[in-house]
Tab-separated table of C-alpha atoms in Angstrom:
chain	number	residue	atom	x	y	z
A	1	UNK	CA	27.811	39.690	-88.375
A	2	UNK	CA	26.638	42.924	-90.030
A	3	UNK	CA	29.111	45.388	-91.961
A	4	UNK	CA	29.603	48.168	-89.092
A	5	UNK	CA	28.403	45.884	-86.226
A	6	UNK	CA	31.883	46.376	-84.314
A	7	UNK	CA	30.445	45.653	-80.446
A	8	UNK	CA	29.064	42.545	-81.745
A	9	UNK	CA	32.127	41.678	-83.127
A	10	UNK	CA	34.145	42.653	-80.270
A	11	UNK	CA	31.636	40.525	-77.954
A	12	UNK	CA	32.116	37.706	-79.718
A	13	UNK	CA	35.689	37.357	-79.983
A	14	UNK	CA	36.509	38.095	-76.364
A	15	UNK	CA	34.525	35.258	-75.131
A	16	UNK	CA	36.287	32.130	-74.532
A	17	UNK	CA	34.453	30.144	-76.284
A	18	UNK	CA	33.559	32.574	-79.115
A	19	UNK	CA	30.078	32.459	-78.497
A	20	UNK	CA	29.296	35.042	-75.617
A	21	UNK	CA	28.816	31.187	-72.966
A	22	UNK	CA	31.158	30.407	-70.684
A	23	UNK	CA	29.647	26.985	-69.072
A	24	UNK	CA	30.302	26.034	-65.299
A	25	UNK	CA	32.328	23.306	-64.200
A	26	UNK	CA	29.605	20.373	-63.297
A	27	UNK	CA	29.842	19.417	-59.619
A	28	UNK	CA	32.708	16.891	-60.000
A	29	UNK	CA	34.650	18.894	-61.267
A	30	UNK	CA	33.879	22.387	-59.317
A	31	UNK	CA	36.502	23.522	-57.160
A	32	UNK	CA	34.830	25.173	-53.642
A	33	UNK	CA	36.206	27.288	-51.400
A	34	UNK	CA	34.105	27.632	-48.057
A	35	UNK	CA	35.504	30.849	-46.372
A	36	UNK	CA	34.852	31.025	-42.580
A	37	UNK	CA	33.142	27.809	-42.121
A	38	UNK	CA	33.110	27.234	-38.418
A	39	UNK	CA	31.389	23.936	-37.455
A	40	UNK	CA	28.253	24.546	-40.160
A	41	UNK	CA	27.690	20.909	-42.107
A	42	UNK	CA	27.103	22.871	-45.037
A	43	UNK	CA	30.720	21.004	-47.007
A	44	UNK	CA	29.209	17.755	-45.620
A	45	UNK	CA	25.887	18.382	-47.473
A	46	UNK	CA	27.470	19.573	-50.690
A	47	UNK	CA	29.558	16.305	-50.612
A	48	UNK	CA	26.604	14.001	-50.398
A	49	UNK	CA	24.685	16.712	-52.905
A	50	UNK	CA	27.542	15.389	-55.404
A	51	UNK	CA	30.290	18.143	-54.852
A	52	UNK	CA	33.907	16.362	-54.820
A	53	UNK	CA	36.278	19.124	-54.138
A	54	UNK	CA	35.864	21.292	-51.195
A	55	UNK	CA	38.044	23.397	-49.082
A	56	UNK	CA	36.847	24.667	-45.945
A	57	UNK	CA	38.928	27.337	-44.025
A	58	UNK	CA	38.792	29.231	-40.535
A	59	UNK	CA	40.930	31.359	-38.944
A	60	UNK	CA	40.394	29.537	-35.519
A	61	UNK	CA	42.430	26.514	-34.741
A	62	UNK	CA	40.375	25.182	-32.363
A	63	UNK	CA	37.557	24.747	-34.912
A	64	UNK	CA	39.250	23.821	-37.601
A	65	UNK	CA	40.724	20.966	-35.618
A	66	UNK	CA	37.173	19.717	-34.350
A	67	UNK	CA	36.737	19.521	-37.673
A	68	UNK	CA	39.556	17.367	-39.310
A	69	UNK	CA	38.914	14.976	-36.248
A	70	UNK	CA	35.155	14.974	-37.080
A	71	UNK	CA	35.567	14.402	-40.565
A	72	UNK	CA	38.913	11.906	-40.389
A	73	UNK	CA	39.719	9.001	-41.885
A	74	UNK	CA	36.695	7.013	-39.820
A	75	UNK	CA	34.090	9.468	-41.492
A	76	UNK	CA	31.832	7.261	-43.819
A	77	UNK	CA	33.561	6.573	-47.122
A	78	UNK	CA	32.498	9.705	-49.120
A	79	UNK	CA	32.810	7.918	-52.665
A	80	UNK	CA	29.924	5.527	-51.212
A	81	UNK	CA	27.888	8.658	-50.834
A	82	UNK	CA	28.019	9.521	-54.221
A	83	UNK	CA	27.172	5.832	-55.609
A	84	UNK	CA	24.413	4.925	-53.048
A	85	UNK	CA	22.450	8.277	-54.326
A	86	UNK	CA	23.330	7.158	-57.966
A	87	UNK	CA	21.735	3.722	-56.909
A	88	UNK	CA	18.913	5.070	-55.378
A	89	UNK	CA	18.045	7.362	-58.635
A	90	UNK	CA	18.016	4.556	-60.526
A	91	UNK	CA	15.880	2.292	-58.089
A	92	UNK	CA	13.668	5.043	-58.486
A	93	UNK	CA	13.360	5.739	-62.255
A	94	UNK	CA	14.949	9.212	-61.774
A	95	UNK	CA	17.582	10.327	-64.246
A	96	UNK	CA	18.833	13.654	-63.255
A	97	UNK	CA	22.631	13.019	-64.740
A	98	UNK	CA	22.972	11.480	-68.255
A	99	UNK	CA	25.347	8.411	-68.946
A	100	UNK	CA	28.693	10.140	-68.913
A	101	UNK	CA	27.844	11.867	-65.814
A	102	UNK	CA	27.253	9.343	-63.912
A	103	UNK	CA	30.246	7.149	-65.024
A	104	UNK	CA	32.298	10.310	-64.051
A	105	UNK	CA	31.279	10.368	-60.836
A	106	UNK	CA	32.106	7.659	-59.954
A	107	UNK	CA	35.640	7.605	-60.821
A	108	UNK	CA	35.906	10.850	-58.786
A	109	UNK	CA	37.183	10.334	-55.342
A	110	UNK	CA	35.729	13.384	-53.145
A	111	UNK	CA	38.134	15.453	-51.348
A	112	UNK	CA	37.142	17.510	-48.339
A	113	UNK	CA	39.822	19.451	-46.033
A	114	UNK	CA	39.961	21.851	-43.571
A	115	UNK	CA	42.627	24.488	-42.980
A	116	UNK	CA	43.286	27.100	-40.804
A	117	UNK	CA	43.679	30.471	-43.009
A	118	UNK	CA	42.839	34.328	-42.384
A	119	UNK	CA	40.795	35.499	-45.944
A	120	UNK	CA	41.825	38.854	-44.783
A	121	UNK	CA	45.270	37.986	-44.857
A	122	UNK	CA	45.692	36.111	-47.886
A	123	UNK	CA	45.733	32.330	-48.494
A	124	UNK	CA	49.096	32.511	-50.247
A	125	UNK	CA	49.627	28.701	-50.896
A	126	UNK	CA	46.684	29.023	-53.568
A	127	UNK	CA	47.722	30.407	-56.769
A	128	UNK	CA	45.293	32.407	-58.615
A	129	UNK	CA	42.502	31.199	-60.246
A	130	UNK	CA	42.037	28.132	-57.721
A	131	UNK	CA	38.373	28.512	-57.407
A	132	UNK	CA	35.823	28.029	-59.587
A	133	UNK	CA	32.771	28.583	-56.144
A	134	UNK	CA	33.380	30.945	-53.385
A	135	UNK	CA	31.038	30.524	-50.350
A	136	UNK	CA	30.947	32.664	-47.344
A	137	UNK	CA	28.021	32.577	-45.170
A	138	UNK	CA	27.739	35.117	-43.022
A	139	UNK	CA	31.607	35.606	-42.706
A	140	UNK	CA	31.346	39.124	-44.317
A	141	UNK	CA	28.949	40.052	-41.394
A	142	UNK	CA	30.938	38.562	-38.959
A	143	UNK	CA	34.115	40.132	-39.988
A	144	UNK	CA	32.421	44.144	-40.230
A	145	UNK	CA	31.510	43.544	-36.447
A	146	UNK	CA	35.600	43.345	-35.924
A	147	UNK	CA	38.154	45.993	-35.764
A	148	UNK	CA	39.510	47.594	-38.939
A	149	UNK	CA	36.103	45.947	-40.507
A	150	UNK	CA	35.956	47.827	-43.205
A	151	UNK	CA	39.798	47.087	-44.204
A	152	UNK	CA	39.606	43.247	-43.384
A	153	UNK	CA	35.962	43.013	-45.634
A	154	UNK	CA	37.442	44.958	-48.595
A	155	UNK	CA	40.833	42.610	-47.915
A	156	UNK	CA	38.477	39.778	-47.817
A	157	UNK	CA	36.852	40.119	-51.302
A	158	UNK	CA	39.806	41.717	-53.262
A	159	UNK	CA	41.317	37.762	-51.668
A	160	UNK	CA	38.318	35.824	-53.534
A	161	UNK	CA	38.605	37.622	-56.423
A	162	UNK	CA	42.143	36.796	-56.882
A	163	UNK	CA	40.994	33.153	-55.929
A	164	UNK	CA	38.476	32.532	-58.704
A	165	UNK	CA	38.520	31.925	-62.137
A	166	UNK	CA	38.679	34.819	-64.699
A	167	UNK	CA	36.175	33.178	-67.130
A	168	UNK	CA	33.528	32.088	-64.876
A	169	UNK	CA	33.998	32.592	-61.262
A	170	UNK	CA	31.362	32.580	-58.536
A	171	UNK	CA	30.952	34.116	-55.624
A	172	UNK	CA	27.544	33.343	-53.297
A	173	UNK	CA	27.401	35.659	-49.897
A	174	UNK	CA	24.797	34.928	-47.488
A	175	UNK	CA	24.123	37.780	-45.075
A	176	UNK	CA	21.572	39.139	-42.879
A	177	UNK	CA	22.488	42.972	-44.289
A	178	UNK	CA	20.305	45.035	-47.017
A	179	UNK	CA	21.778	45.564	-50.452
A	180	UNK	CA	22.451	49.520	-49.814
A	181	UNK	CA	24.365	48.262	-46.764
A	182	UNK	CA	26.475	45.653	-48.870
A	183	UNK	CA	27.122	46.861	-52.578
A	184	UNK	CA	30.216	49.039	-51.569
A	185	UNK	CA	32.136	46.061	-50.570
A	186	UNK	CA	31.362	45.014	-54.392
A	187	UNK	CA	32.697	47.831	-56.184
A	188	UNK	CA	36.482	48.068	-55.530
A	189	UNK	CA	36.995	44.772	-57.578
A	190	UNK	CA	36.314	43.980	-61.285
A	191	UNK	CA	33.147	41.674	-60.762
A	192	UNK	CA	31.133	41.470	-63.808
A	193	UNK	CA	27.807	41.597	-62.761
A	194	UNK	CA	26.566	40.984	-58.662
A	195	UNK	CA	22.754	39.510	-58.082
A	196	UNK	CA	20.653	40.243	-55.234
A	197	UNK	CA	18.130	37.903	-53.896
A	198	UNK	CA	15.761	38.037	-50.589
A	199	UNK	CA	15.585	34.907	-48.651
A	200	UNK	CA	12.614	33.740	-47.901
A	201	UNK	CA	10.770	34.250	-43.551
A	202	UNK	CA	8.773	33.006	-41.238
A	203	UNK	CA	6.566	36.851	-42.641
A	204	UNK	CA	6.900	35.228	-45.954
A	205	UNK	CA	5.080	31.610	-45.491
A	206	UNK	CA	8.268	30.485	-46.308
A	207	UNK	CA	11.171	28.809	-44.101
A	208	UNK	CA	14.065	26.832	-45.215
A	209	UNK	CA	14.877	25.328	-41.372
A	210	UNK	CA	11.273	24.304	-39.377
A	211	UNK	CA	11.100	26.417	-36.063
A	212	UNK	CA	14.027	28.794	-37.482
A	213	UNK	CA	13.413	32.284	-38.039
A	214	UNK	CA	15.219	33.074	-41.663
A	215	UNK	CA	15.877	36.331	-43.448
A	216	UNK	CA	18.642	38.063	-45.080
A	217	UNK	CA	19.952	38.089	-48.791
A	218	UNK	CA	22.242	36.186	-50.863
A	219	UNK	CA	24.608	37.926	-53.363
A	220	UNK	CA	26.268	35.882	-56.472
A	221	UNK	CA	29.165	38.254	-57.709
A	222	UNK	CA	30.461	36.923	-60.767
A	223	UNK	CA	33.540	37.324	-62.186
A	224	UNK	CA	33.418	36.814	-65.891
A	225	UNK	CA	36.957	39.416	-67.004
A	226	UNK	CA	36.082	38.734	-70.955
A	227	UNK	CA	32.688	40.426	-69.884
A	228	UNK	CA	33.992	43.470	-68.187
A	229	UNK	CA	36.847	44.270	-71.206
A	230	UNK	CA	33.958	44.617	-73.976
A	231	UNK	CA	31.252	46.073	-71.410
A	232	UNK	CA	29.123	43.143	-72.281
């Protein structure tokens, strides 16, 4: 560092790793938190995408029971998942994970529970920082169509917030609402920098589900608190 460069220096030492990077957990070791997940496969997909550790709440009991009995102790052994797509990589020449990776994952055992739990209430067994990947899809939508919307969405993020980790927290929202219509709900809490990004349409040429209509926007708030103490 230059004589007089003080930001720079300030920058630099508030990072956690001294360097201005913080570096996300890899998938075995990312801790998920679906918010509001109804019946959507979406946990099943991550698990077989190599996720291990995923928490899926609603605050219905009658889903979140279909759920435990769908995915009970009869569902296919998830640690077979992860080692039949590790087998099938190297059938096929691929090498997406090096070495240590791969050894890793497979002494991970995958975890996937559901729980009933109102975000807008508080999930008060979780300490802070329990979270490394919030996902709600569509939940924030869902919830400003309720009463006291506006309270229960603002409840809802200050929640997450709490929830994830200080250093390198991640939040994804999917929603079918415009940024202007959204980027209030981000301001109240100390995210450190929120992306916007357009999903793809049937207008577009583009479709993630054949015969499905998409459209919408995903927003990654990220909470990074060494970030917002030196205005990096």
């Amino acid at each position: 560092l230059t004589e007089g460069n003080d930001g720079d220096e300030a920058r630099q030492n508030a990072s956690p790793t001294n360097m201005g990077v913080v570096e996300f957990p890899s998938k075995e070791k990312c801790r998920v938190l679906h918010v509001g997940c109804g019946n959507s496969q979406l946990a099943e997909h991550m698990l077989h995408g190599g996720f291990t550790n995923i928490v899926n709440v609603d605050y219905s009991e009658v889903v979140i029971k279909k759920m435990q009995e769908k995915y009970d102790e009869n569902f296919a052994d998830l640690q077979s998942c992860i080692e039949r797509e590790n087998l099938l990589r190297n059938s096929l020449g691929l090498e997406s994970r090096d070495d240590n990776n791969l050894n890793a994952s497979k002494s991970v055992t995958p975890k996937m529970t559901f729980e009933v739990a109102d975000i807008t209430e508080g999930m008060h067994s979780y300490p802070d920082e329990s979270f490394d990947l919030i996902i709600c899809k569509k939940t924030l939508d869902v919830i400003l169509c309720g009463a006291g919307s506006v309270a229960n969405a603002r409840s809802m993020m200050t929640e997450c917030f709490r929830l994830l980790n200080k250093d390198h927290g991640v939040m994804m929202i999917f929603s079918s609402a415009k940024p202007e219509d959204r980027a209030v709900f981000f301001e109240n809490d100390a995210w450190s920098g929120v992306e916007n990004i357009k999903l793809p349409n049937k207008e577009d040429g583009l479709q993630f589900r054949k015969g499905k209509k998409n459209s919408g926007y995903v927003y990654i708030l990220h909470k990074q608190s060494w970030r917002t103490q030196v205005g990096v």
